[in-house]
Structures are given as C-alpha cells and as structure tokens.
PDB file of C-alpha atoms in Angstrom:
ATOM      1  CA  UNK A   2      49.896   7.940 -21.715  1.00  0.00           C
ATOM      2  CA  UNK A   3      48.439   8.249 -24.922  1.00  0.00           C
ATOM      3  CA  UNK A   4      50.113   6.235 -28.019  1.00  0.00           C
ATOM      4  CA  UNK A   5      49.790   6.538 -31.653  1.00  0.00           C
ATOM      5  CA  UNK A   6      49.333   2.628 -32.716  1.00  0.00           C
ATOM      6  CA  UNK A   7      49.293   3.019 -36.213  1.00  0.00           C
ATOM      7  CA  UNK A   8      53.307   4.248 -36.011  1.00  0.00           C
ATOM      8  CA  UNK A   9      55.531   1.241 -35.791  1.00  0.00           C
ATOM      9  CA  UNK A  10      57.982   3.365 -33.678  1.00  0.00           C
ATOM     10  CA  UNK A  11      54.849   4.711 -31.331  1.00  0.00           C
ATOM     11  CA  UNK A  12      54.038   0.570 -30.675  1.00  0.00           C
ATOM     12  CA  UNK A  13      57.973  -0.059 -30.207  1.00  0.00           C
ATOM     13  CA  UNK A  14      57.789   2.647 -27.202  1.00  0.00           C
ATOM     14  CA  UNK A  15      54.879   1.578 -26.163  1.00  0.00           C
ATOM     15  CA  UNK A  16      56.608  -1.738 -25.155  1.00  0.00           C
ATOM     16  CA  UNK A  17      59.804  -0.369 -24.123  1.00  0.00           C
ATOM     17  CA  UNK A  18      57.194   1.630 -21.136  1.00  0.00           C
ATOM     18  CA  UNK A  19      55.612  -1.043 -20.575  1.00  0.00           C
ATOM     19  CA  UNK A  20      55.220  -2.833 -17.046  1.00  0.00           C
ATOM     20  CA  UNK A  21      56.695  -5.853 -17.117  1.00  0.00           C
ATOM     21  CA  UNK A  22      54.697  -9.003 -16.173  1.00  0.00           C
ATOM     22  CA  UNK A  23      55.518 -12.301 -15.118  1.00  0.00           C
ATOM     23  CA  UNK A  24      52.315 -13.233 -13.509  1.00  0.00           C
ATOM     24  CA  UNK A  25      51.662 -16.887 -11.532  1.00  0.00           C
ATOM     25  CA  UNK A  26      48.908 -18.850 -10.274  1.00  0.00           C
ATOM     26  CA  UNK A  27      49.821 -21.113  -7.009  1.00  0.00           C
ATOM     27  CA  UNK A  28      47.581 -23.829  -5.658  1.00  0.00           C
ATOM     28  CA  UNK A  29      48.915 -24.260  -1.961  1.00  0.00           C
ATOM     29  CA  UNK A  30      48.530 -27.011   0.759  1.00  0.00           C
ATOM     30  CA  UNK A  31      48.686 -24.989   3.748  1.00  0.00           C
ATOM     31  CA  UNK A  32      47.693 -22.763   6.329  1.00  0.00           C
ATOM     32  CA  UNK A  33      47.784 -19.678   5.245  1.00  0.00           C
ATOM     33  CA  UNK A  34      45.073 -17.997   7.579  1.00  0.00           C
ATOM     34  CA  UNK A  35      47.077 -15.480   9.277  1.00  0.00           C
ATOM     35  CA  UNK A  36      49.159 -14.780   6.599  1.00  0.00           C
ATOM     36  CA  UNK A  37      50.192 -10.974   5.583  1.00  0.00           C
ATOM     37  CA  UNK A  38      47.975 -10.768   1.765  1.00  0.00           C
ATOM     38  CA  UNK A  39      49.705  -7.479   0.561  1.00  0.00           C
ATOM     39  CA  UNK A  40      50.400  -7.466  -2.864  1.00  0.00           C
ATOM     40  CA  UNK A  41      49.123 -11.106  -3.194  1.00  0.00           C
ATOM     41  CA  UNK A  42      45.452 -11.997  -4.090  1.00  0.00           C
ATOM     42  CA  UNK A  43      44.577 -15.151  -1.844  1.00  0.00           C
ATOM     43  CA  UNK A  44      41.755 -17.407  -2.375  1.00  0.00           C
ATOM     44  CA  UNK A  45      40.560 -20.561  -0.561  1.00  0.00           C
ATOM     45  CA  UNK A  46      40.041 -21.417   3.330  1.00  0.00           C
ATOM     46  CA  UNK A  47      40.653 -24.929   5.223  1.00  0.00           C
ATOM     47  CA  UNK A  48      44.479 -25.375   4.161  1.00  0.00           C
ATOM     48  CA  UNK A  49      43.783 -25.559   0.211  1.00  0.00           C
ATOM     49  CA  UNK A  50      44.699 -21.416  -1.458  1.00  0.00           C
ATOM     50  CA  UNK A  51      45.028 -20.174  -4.774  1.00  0.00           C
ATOM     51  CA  UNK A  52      47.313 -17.482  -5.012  1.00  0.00           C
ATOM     52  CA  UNK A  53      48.138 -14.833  -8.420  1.00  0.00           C
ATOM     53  CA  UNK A  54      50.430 -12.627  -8.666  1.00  0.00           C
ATOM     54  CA  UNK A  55      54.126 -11.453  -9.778  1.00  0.00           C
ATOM     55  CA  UNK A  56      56.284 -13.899  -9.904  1.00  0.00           C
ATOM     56  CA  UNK A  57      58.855 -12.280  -7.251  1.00  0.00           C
ATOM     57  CA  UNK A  58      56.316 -11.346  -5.366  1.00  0.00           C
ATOM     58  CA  UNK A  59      54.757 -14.429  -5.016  1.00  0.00           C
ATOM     59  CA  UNK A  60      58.108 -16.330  -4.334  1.00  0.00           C
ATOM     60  CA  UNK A  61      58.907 -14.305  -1.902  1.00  0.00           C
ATOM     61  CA  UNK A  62      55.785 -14.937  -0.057  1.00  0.00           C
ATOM     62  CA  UNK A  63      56.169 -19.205  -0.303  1.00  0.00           C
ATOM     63  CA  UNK A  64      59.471 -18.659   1.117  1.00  0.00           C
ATOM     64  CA  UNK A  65      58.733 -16.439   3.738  1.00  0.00           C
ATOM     65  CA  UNK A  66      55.906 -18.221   4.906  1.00  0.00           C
ATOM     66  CA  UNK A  67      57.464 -22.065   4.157  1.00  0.00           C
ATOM     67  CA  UNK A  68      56.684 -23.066   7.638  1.00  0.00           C
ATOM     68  CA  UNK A  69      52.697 -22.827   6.784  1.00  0.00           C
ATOM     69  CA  UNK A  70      52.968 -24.443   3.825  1.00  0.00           C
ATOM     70  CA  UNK A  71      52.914 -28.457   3.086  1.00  0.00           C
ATOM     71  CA  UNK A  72      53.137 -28.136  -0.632  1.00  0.00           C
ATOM     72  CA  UNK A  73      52.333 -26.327  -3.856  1.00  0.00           C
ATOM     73  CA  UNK A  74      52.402 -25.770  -7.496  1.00  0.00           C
ATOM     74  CA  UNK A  75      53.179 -23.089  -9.785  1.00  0.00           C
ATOM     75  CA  UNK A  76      51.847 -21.781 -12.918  1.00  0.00           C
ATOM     76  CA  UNK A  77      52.612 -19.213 -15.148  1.00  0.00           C
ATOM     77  CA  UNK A  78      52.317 -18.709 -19.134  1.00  0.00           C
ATOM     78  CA  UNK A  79      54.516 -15.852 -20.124  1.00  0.00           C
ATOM     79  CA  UNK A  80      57.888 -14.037 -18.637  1.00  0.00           C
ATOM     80  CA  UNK A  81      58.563 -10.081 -19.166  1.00  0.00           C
ATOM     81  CA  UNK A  82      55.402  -9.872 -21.100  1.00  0.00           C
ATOM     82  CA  UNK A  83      54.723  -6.448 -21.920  1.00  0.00           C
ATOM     83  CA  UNK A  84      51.521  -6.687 -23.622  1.00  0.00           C
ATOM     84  CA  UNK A  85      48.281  -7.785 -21.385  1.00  0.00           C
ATOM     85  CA  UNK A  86      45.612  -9.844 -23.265  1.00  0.00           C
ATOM     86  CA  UNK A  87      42.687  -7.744 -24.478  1.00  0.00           C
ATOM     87  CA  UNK A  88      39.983  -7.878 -22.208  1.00  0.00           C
ATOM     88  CA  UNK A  89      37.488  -9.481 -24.474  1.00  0.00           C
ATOM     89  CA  UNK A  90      34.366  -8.696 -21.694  1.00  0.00           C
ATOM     90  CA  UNK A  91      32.799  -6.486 -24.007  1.00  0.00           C
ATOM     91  CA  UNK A  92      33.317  -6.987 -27.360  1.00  0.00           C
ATOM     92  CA  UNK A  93      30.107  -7.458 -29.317  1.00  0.00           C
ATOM     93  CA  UNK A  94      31.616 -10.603 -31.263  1.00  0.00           C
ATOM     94  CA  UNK A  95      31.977 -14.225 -31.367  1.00  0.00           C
ATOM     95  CA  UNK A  96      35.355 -15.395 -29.842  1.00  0.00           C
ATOM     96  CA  UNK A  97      36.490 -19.242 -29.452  1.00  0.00           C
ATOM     97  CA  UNK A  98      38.361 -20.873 -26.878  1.00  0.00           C
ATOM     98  CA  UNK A  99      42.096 -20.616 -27.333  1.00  0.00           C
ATOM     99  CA  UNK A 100      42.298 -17.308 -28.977  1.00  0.00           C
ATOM    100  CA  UNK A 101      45.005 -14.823 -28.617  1.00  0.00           C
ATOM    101  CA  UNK A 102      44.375 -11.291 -28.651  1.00  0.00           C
ATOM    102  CA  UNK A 103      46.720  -8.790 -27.654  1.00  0.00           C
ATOM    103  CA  UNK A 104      46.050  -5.190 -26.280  1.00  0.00           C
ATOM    104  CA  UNK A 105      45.222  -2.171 -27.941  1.00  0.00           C
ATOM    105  CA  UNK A 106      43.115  -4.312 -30.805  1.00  0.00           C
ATOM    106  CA  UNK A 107      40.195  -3.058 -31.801  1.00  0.00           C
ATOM    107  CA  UNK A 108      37.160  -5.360 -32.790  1.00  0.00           C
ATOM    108  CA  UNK A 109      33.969  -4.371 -34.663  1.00  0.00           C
ATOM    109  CA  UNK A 110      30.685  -6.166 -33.964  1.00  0.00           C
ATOM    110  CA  UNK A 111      29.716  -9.682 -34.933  1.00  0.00           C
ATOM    111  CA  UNK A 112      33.213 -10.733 -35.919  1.00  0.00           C
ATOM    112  CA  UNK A 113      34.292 -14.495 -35.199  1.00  0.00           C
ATOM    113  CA  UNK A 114      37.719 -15.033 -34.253  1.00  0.00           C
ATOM    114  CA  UNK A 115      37.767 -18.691 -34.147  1.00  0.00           C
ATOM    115  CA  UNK A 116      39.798 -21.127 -31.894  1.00  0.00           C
ATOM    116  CA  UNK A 117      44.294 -20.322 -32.252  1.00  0.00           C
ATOM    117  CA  UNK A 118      43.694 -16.931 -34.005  1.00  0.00           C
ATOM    118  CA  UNK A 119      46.180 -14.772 -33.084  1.00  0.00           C
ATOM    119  CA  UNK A 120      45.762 -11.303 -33.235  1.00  0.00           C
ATOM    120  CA  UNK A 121      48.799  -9.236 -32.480  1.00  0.00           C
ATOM    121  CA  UNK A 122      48.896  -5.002 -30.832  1.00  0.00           C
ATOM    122  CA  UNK A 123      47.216  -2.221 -32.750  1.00  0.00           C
ATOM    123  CA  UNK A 124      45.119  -4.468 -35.338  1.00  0.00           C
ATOM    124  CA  UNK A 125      41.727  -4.079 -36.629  1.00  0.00           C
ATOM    125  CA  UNK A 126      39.100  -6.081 -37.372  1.00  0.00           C
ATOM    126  CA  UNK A 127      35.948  -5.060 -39.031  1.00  0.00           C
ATOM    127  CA  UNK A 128      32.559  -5.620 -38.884  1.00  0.00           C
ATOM    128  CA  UNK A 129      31.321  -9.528 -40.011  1.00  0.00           C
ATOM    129  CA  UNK A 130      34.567 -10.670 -40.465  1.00  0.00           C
ATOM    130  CA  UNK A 131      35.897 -14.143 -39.576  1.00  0.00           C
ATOM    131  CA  UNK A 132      39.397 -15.181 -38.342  1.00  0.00           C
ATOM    132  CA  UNK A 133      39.305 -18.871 -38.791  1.00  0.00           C
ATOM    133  CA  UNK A 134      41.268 -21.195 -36.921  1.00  0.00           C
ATOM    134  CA  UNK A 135      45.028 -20.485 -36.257  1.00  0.00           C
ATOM    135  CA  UNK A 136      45.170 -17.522 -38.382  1.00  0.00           C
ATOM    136  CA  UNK A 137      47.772 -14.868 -37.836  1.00  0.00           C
ATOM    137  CA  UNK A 138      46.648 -11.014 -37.759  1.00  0.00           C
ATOM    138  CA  UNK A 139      50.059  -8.911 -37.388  1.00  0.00           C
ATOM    139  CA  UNK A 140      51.091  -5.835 -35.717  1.00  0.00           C
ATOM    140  CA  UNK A 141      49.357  -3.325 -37.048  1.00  0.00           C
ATOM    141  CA  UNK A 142      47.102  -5.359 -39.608  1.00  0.00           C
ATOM    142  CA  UNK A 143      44.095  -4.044 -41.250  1.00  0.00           C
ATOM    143  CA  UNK A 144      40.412  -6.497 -42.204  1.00  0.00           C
ATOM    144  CA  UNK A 145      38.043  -4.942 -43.467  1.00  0.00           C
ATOM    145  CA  UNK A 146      34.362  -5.399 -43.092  1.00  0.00           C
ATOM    146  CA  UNK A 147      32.805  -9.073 -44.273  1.00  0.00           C
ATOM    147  CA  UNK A 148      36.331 -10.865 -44.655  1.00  0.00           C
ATOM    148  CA  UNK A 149      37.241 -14.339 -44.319  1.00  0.00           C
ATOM    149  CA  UNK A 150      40.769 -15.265 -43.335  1.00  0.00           C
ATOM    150  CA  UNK A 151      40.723 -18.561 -43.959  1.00  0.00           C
ATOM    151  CA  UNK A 152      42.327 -20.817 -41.693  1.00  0.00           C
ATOM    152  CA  UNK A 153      46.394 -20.649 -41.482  1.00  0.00           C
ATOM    153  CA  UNK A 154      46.363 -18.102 -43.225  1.00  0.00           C
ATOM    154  CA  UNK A 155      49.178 -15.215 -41.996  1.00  0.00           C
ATOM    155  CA  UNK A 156      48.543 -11.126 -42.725  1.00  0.00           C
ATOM    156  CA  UNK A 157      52.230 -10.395 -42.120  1.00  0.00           C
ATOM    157  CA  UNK A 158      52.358  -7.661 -39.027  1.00  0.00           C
ATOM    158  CA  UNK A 159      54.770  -4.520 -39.778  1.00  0.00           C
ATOM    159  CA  UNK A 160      57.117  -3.618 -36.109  1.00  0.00           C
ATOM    160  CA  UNK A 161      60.375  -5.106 -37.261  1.00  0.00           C
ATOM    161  CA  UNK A 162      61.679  -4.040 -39.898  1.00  0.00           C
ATOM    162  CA  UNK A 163      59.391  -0.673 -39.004  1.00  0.00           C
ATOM    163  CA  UNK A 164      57.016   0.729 -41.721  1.00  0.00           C
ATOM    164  CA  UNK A 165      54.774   2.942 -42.322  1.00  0.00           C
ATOM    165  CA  UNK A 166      52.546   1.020 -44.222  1.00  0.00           C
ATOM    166  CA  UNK A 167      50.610  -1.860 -42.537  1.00  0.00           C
ATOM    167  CA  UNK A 168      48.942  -4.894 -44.597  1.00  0.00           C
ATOM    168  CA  UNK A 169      45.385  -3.553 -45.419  1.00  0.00           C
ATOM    169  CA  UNK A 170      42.670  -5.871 -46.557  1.00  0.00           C
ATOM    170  CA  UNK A 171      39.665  -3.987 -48.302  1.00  0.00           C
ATOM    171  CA  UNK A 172      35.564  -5.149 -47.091  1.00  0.00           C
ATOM    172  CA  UNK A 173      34.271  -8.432 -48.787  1.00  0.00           C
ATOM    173  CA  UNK A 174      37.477 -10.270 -49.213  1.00  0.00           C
ATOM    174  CA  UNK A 175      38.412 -14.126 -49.223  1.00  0.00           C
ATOM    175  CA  UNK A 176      41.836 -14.603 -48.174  1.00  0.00           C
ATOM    176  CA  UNK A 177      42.274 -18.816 -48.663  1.00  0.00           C
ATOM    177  CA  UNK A 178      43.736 -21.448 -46.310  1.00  0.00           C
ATOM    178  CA  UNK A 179      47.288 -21.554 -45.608  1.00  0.00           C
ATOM    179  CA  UNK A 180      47.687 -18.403 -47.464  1.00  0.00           C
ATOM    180  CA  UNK A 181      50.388 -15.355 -46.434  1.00  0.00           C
ATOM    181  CA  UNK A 182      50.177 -11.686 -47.264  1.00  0.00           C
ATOM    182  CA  UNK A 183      53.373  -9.526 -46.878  1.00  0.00           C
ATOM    183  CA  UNK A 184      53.961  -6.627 -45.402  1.00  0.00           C
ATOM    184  CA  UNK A 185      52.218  -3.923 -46.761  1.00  0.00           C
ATOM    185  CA  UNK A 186      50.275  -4.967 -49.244  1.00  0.00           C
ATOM    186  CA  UNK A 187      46.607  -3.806 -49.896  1.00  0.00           C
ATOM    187  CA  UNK A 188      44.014  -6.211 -50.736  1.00  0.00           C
ATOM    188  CA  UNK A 189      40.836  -4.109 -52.592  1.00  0.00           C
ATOM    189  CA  UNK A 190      37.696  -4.910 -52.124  1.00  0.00           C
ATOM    190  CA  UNK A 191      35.763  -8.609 -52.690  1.00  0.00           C
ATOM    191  CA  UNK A 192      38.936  -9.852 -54.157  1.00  0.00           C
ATOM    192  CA  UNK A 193      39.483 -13.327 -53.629  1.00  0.00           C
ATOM    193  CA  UNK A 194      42.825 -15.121 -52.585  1.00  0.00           C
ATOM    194  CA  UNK A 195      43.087 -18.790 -53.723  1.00  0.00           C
ATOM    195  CA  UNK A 196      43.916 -20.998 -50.728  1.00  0.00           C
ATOM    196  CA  UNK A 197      48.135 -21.425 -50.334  1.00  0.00           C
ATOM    197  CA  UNK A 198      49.072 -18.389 -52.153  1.00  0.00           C
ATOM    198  CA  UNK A 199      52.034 -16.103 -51.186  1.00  0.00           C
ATOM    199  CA  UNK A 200      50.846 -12.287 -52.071  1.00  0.00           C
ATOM    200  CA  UNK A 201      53.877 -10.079 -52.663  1.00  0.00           C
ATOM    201  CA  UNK A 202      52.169  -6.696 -54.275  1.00  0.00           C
ATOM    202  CA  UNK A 203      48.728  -5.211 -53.748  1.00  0.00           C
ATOM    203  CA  UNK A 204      45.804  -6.403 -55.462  1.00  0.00           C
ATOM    204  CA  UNK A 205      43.169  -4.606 -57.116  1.00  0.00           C
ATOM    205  CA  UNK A 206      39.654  -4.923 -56.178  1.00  0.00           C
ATOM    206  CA  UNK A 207      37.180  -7.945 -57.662  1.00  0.00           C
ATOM    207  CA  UNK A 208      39.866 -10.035 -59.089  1.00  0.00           C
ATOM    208  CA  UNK A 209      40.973 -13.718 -57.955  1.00  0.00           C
ATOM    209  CA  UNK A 210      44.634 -14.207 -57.416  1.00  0.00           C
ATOM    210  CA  UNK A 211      46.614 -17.599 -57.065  1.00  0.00           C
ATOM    211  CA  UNK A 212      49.704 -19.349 -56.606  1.00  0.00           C
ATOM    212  CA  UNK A 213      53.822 -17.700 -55.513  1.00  0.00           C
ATOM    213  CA  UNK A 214      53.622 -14.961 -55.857  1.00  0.00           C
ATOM    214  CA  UNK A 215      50.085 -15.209 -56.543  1.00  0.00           C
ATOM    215  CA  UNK A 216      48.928 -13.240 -60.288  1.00  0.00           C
ATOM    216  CA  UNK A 217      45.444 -12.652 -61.236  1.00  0.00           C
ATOM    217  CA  UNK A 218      44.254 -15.240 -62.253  1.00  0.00           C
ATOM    218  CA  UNK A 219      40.410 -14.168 -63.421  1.00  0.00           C
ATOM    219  CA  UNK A 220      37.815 -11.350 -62.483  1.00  0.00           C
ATOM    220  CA  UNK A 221      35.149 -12.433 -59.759  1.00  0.00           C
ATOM    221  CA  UNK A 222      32.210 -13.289 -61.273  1.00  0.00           C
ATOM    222  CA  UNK A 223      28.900 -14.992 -60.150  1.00  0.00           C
ATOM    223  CA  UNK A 224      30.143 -18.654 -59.736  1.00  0.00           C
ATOM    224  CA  UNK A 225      33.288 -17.017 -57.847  1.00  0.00           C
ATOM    225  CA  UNK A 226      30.745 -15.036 -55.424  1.00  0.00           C
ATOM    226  CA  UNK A 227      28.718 -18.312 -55.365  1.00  0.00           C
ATOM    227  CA  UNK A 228      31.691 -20.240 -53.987  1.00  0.00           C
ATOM    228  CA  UNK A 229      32.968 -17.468 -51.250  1.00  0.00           C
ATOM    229  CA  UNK A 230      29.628 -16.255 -49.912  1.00  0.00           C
ATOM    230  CA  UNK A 231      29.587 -15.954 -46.301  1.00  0.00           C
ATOM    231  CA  UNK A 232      27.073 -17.037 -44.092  1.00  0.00           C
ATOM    232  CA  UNK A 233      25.460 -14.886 -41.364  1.00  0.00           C
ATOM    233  CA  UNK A 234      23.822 -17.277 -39.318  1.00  0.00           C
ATOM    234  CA  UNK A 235      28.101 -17.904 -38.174  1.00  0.00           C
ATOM    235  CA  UNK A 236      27.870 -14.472 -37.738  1.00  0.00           C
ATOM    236  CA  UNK A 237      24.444 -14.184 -34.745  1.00  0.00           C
TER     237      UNK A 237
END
C-alpha cells in the first residue's frame, strides 16, 4: 500500500497499519535438533541455538519445548514497534555505528550520518550532508544538499501536533552544536546557525543567526565561509 509521507495524517495511518513487532533474539543451551522450526529462524548445532523471532512466537516455542532446553537468554530492543529500521545495505553514504534510521527515509549519496543520529520516518537527506553525532532529524524533516547539523543539534519533526509544513533546511547550511529548529521553519540557503541557538521563524538565505530566539546577527561573508567550509575528504 502506497503512502503519501510528506502528509502528517498519511505517516499517522501508516503506523496505525502497521505490523506490529516485538522481535527477540534467544541464545539456548539445548537440544533442539528435532525441534518443529515453523515460524522460528534457528541457528546453531551441538546443544548451543540462536533463535529470532516474535516475541509470542518465540515464547511459545521455549515453553513448549522446555524439556530440550537447559537454559537461555532473551533479547529484544523494542515492543509494538511499528516502524522497521531502514535497511541501510544500499545506501551510497557513510553511516556510523549506533545510528538510528527509521523507514521510509530517503538518503542521497555521500552523506555521513555519524554515530547516535537519529533520523525519524519520511525524512530527507541530501547529497554531502553530515549528521554529526546525536543529532535529531524529525518526522518529516528536510536537509538540503552540503549541510552540516552539527552535533546535538534537533530539526524538530512535524506528526504531533500534525502540519503541513515540515522543517526545511536549504543546500550549504551550518546548523551549530546543540542548536534546535522548530517546526516548520525554513532555513535558505548557506545560512549559518551559531552553535546553541533556538530558531523560531524562517531564515533568509546567506545570513548568520544567533542566540533565543536566534536574530540575524550579520551577512555571511568570506571569514564566515572560511570558518564553516566543509571538507570532502569526510565525505569519500
């Protein structure tokens, strides 16, 4: 079923039909060599198995086959989630340990999404861009091409309250430490963000902005673009 995942309301259903996972991982002292496998992925041999699966599913297996079974432990990670983890397998970028993408994100080539991004259903990330460490991009959130999002730094997402206007941040912008942009504002192009600021209306292109809520504080000029320039070789 085909969603529209630039409607808050489209993302909200979207979730609402939504399978329900509570998947586990089992590491089991046993014998589980003649055990029925339906439904449960088994791995291992010589009384040591991994099993994954749903949770029920995989409960209901332990117990029915307790006999077999010396010990084991459980793991898991999430309950009721209804949106998988992108499958990164493909993506022509750079992306660290310990990030968290959600489905249904789209991201362009030779981005960097460093280690505790998070980067929540229906965002997009554009070409060259970084999102540094433990940055949030929300629902719906919009980087354009050659942007830094500094580390910390929070593009608010826009599901609850809905709206139809997501955060949008134009191509060649520096978005500072720490800093947090509100829902639906627009960020023009190679304006810069000082680090800590709290942006609360749209900015206009080529302009630095500081402080809460952040004002303009100057125009970029060459020791600005000096300062912010990116680096490609992070980039390859």
């Amino acid at each position: 079923m085909n969603y529209d995942l630039t409607d808050p309301y489209e993302i909200a259903r979207y979730i609402k039909e939504a399978k329900k996972s509570t998947p586990v991982k089992v590491y089991v002292d046993g014998d589980l060599s003649n055990c029925s496998m339906e439904n449960v992925d088994i791995y291992g041999t010589n009384n040591f198995y991994v099993l994954f699966g749903e949770s029920s599913i995989v409960s209901e297996f332990i117990v029915s086959n307790k006999e077999k079974i010396k010990k084991f432990r459980l793991e898991q990670d999430r309950r009721n989630s209804a949106i998988p983890l992108m499958d990164i397998t493909a993506i022509d970028a750079r992306i660290e340990p310990g990030a968290i993408i959600r489905d249904k994100v789209t991201i362009a080539k030779n981005a960097v999404i460093m280690m505790g991004a998070v980067i929540n259903i229906g965002a997009e990330i554009g070409e060259g861009s970084m999102i540094d460490m433990n940055a949030v991009v929300g629902a719906r959130g919009k980087i354009g091409k050659r942007v830094h999002l500094g580390a910390g730094a929070v593009v608010a997402g826009v599901l609850e309250p809905p709206s139809k206007s997501p955060c949008e941040i134009g191509d060649d912008v520096l978005i500072g430490a720490n800093s947090v942009i509100l829902e639906g504002v627009k960020i023009g192009n190679g304006a810069v963000v000082a680090a800590g600021s709290v942006v609360v209306s749209d900015v206009p292109s080529n302009v630095v902005v500081a402080g809460t809520p952040a004002t303009i504080i100057k125009n970029v000029d060459e020791k600005t673009k000096d300062k912010t320039k990116l680096m490609d070789d992070l980039r390859k």
